[in-house]
Coordinates of C-alpha atoms and ligand atoms in Angstrom, one line a residue:
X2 CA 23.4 13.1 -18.1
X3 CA 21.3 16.6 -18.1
X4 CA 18.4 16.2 -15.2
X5 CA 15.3 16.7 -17.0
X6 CA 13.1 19.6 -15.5
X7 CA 10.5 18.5 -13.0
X8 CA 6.8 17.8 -14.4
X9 CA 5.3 18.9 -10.8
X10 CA 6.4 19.8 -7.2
X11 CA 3.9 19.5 -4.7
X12 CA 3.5 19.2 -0.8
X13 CA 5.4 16.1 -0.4
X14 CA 7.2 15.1 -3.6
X15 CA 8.6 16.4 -7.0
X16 CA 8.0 14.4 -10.1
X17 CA 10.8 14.2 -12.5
X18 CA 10.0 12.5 -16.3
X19 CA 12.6 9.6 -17.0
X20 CA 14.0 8.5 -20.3
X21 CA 11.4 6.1 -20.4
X22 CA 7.8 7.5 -21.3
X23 CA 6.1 5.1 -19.2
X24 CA 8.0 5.9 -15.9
X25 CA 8.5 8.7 -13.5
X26 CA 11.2 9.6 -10.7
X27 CA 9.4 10.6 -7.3
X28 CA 11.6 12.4 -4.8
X29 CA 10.6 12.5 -1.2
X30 CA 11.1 16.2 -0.1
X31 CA 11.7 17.2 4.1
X32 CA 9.0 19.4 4.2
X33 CA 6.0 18.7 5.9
X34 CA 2.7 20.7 6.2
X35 CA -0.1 20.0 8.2
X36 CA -4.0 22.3 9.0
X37 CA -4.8 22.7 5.4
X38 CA -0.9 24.5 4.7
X39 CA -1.3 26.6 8.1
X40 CA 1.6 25.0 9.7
X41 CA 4.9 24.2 7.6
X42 CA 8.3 22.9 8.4
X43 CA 11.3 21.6 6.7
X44 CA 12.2 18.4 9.2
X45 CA 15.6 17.2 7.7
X46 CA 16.1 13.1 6.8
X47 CA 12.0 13.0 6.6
X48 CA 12.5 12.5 2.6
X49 CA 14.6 9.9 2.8
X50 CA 13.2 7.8 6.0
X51 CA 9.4 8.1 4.0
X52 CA 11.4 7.3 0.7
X53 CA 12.7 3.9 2.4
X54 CA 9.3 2.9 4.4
X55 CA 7.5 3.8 1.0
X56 CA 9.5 1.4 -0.9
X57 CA 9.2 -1.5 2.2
X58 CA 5.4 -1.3 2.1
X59 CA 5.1 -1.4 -1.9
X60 CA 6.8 -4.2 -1.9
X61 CA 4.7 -5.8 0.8
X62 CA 1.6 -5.2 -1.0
X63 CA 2.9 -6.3 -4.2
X64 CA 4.1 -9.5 -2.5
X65 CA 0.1 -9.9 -1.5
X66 CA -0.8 -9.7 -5.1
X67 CA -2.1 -5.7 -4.9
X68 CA -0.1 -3.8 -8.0
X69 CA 1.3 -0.9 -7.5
X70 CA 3.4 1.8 -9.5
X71 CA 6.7 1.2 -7.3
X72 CA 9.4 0.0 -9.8
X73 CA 12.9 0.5 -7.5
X74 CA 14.5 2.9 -5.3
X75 CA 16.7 5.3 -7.1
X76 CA 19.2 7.0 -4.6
X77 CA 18.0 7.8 -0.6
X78 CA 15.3 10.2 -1.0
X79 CA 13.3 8.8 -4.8
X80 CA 11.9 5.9 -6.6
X81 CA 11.3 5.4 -9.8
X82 CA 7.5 4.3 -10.6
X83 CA 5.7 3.8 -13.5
X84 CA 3.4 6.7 -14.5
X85 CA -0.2 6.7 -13.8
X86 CA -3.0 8.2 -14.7
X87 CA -4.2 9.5 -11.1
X88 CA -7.9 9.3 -10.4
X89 CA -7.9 12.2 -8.4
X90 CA -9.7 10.8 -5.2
X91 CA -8.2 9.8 -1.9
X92 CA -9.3 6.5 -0.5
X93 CA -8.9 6.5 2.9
X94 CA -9.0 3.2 5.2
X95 CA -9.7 3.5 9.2
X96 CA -8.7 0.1 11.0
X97 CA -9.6 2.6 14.5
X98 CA -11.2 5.9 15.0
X99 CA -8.7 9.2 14.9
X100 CA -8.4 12.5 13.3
X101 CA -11.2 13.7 11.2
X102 CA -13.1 10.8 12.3
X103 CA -13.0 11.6 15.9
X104 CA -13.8 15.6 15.7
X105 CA -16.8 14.5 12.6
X106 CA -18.6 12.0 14.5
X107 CA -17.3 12.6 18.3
X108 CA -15.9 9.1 18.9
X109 CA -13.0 8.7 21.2
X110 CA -9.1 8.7 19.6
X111 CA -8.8 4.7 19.3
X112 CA -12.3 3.8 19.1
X113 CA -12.6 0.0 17.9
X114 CA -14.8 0.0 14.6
X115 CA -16.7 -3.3 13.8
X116 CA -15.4 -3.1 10.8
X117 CA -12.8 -1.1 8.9
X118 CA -14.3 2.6 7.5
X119 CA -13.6 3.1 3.9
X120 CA -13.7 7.1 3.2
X121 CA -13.3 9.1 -0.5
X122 CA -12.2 12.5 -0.3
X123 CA -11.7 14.9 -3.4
X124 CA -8.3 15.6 -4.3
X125 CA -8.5 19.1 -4.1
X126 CA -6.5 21.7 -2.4
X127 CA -8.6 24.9 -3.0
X128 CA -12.0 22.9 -1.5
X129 CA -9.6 21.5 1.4
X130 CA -9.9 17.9 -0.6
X131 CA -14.3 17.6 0.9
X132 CA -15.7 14.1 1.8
X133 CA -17.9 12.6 -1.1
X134 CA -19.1 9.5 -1.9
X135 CA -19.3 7.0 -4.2
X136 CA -22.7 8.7 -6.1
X137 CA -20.4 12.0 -6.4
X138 CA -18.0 10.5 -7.9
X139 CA -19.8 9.1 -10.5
X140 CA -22.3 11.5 -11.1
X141 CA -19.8 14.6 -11.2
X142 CA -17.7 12.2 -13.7
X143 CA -14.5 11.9 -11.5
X144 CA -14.4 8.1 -11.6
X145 CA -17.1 5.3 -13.1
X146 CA -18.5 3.3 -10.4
X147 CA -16.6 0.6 -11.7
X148 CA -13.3 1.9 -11.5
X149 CA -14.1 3.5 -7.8
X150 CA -14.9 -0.4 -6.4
X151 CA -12.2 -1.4 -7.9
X152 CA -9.7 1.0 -6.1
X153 CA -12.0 0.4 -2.7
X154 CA -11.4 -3.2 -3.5
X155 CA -7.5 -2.7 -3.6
X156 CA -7.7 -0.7 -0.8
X157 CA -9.0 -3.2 1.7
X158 CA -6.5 -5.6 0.5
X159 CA -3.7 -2.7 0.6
X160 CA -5.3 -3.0 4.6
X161 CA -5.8 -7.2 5.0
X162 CA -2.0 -7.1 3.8
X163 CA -0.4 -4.1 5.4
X164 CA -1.9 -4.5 8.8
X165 CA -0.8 -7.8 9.9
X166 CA 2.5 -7.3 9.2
X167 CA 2.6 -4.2 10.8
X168 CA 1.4 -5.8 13.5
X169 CA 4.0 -8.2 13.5
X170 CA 6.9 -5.1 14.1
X171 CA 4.7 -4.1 16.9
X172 CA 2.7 -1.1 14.9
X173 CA -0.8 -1.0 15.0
X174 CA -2.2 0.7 11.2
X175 CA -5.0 2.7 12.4
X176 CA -6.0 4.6 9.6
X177 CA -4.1 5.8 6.0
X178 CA -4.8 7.4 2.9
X179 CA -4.1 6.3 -0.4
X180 CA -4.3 7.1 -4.2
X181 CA -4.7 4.9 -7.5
X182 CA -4.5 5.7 -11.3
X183 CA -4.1 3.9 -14.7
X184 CA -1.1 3.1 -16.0
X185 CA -0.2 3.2 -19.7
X186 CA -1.5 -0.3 -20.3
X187 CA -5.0 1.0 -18.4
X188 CA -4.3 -1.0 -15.7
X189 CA -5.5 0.0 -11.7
X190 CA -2.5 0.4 -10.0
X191 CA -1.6 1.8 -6.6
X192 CA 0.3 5.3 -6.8
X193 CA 1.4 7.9 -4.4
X194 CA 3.3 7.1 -1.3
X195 CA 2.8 4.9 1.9
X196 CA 4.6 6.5 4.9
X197 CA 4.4 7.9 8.0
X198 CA 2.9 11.7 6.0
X199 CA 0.0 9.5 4.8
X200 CA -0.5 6.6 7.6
X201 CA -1.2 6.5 11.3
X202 CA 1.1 3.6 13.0
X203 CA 1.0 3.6 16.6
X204 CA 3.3 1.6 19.0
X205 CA 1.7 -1.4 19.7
X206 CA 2.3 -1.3 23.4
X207 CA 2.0 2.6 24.4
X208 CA -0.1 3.1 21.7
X209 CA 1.8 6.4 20.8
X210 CA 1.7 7.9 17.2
X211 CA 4.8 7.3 15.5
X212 CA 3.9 9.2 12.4
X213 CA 2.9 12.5 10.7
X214 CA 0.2 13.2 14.2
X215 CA 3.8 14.3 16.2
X216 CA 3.7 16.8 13.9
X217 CA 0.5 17.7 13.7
X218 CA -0.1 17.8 17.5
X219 CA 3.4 19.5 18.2
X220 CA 4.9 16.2 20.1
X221 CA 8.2 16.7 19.1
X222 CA 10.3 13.5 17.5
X223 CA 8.5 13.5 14.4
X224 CA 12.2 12.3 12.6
X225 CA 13.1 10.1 15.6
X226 CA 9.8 8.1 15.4
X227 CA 9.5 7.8 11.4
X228 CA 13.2 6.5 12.1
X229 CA 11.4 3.9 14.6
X230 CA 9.3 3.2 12.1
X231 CA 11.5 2.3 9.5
X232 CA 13.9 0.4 11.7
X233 CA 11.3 -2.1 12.7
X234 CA 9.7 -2.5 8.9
X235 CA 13.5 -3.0 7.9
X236 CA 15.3 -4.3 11.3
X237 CA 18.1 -1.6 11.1
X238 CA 19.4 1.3 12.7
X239 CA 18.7 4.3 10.5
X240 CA 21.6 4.7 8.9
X241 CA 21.8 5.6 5.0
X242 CA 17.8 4.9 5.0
Ligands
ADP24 P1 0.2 17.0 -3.4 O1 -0.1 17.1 -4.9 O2 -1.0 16.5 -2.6 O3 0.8 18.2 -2.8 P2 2.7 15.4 -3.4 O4 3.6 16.4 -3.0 O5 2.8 14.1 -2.8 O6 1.2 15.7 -3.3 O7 2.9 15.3 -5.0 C1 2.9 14.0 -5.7 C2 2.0 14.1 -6.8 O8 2.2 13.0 -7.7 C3 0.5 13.9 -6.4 O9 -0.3 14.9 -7.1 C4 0.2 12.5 -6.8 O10 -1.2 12.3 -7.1 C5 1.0 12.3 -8.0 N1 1.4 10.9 -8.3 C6 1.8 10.0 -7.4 N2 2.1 8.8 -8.0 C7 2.0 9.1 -9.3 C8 2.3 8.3 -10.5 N3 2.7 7.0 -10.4 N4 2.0 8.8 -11.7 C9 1.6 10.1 -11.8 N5 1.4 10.9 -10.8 C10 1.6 10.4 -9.5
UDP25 N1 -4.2 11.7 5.1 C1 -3.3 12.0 4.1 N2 -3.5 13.1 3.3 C2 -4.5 14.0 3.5 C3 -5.5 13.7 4.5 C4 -5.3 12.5 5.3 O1 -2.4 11.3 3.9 O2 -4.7 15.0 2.8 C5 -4.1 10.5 5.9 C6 -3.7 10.8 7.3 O3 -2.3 10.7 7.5 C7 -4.4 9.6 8.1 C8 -5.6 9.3 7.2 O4 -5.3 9.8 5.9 O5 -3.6 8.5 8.1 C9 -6.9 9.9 7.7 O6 -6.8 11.2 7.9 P1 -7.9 12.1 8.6 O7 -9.1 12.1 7.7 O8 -8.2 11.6 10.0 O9 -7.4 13.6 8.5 P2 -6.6 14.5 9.5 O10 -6.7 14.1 10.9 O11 -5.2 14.4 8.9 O12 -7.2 15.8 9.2

């Protein structure tokens, strides 16, 4: 079989098309960037470990009745998904406060919220993807009101789904970033990736980041704890993940 030329490569991921019109092949890449591009790095078996936890938790929040655009694995590092339509927003969900939160509104790193945040942030590199809400988004004609509450809507039950069971393999969901689109039916579906690049899981117990924040912060282990992660959404030992 001749591999079809890739339709995109971005930070993360290169999209492939498939034979079928309707679906794409995703492959997890190993590098990782962090400040707005400042700080790159090529972190080998990070492609394959966010490939694997990517596939667990699509699979969880389909199995809580939240569509998504994950169709199967396809080797170690890719899945094959069906392609969307990407509204080009980032919905992000805080369960506690962290990151931009924290330096924005000068909260303390694990902050309890009364209730979780909902966030939208353009996706767009060249602006450094700025905060707007829901009136920009319908009034610059990125997303009808209607399709943006329905994407916040699958969002919190991306969050009512994906944080007790985290919970349950001792990881505590504090915060993560996700992205929707239409598929060719013009159905809502969730798209992208949920890993340890796009979510904040901290041990339950330490309360130590086990996810893209080693990296950002310089704490070293970045591989070893998206490893930890994936052994305790899967219960095994890292091996051909
Ligand atoms: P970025 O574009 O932010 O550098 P990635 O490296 O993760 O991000 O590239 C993956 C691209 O694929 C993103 O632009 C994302 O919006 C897009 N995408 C994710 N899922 C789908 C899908 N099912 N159909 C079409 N595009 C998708
Ligand atoms: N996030 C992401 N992509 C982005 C920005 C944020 O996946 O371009 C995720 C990030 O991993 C975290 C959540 O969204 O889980 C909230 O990120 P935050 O706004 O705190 O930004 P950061 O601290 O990364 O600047």
């Amino acid at each position: 079989m001749i591999p079809l030329d890739k339709l995109y490569e971005g930070k993360a991921k290169i999209v492939y098309p498939t034979e079928r019109l309707d679906e794409l092949r995703i492959v997890f890449k190993d590098d990782a960037t962090a400040g707005d591009g400042a700080k790159r790095a090529t972190l080998p078996g990070k492609g394959q470990l966010n490939a694997a936890i990517s596939a667990a938790l699509f699979r969880m929040v389909e199995e809580e009745g939240v569509p998504t655009h994950f169709v199967r694995s396809d080797g170690p590092d890719a899945m094959i998904v069906r392609k969307l339509k990407m509204v080009p927003v980032e919905v992000v969900v805080r369960n506690l406060a962290a990151g931009s939160l924290v330096r924005r509104l000068g909260l303390q790193t694990g902050a309890t919220l009364r209730r979780p945040i909902l966030e939208h942030n353009l996706k767009n590199d060249a602006l450094h993807d700025p905060w707007v809400n829901a009136t920009h988004v319908e009034a610059l004609g990125i997303a009808s009101a209607a399709e943006l509450a329905e994407a916040d809507d699958m969002a919190m039950r991306v969050n009512q789904a994906l944080e007790p069971a985290l919970a349950a393999r001792g990881l505590i969901l504090v915060d993560f970033k996700l992205e929707f689109g239409r598929d060719t039916h013009g159905a809502m579906r969730l798209g992208d990736e949920i890993s340890c690049d796009t979510c904040r899981f901290w041990d339950s117990v330490s309360r130590t980041p086990l996810d893209k924040d080693r990296f950002r912060q310089d704490l070293g282990g970045v591989v070893e704890a998206y490893r930890e992660v994936w052994r305790r959404l899967l219960g095994e030992d890292g091996e051909g993940a």
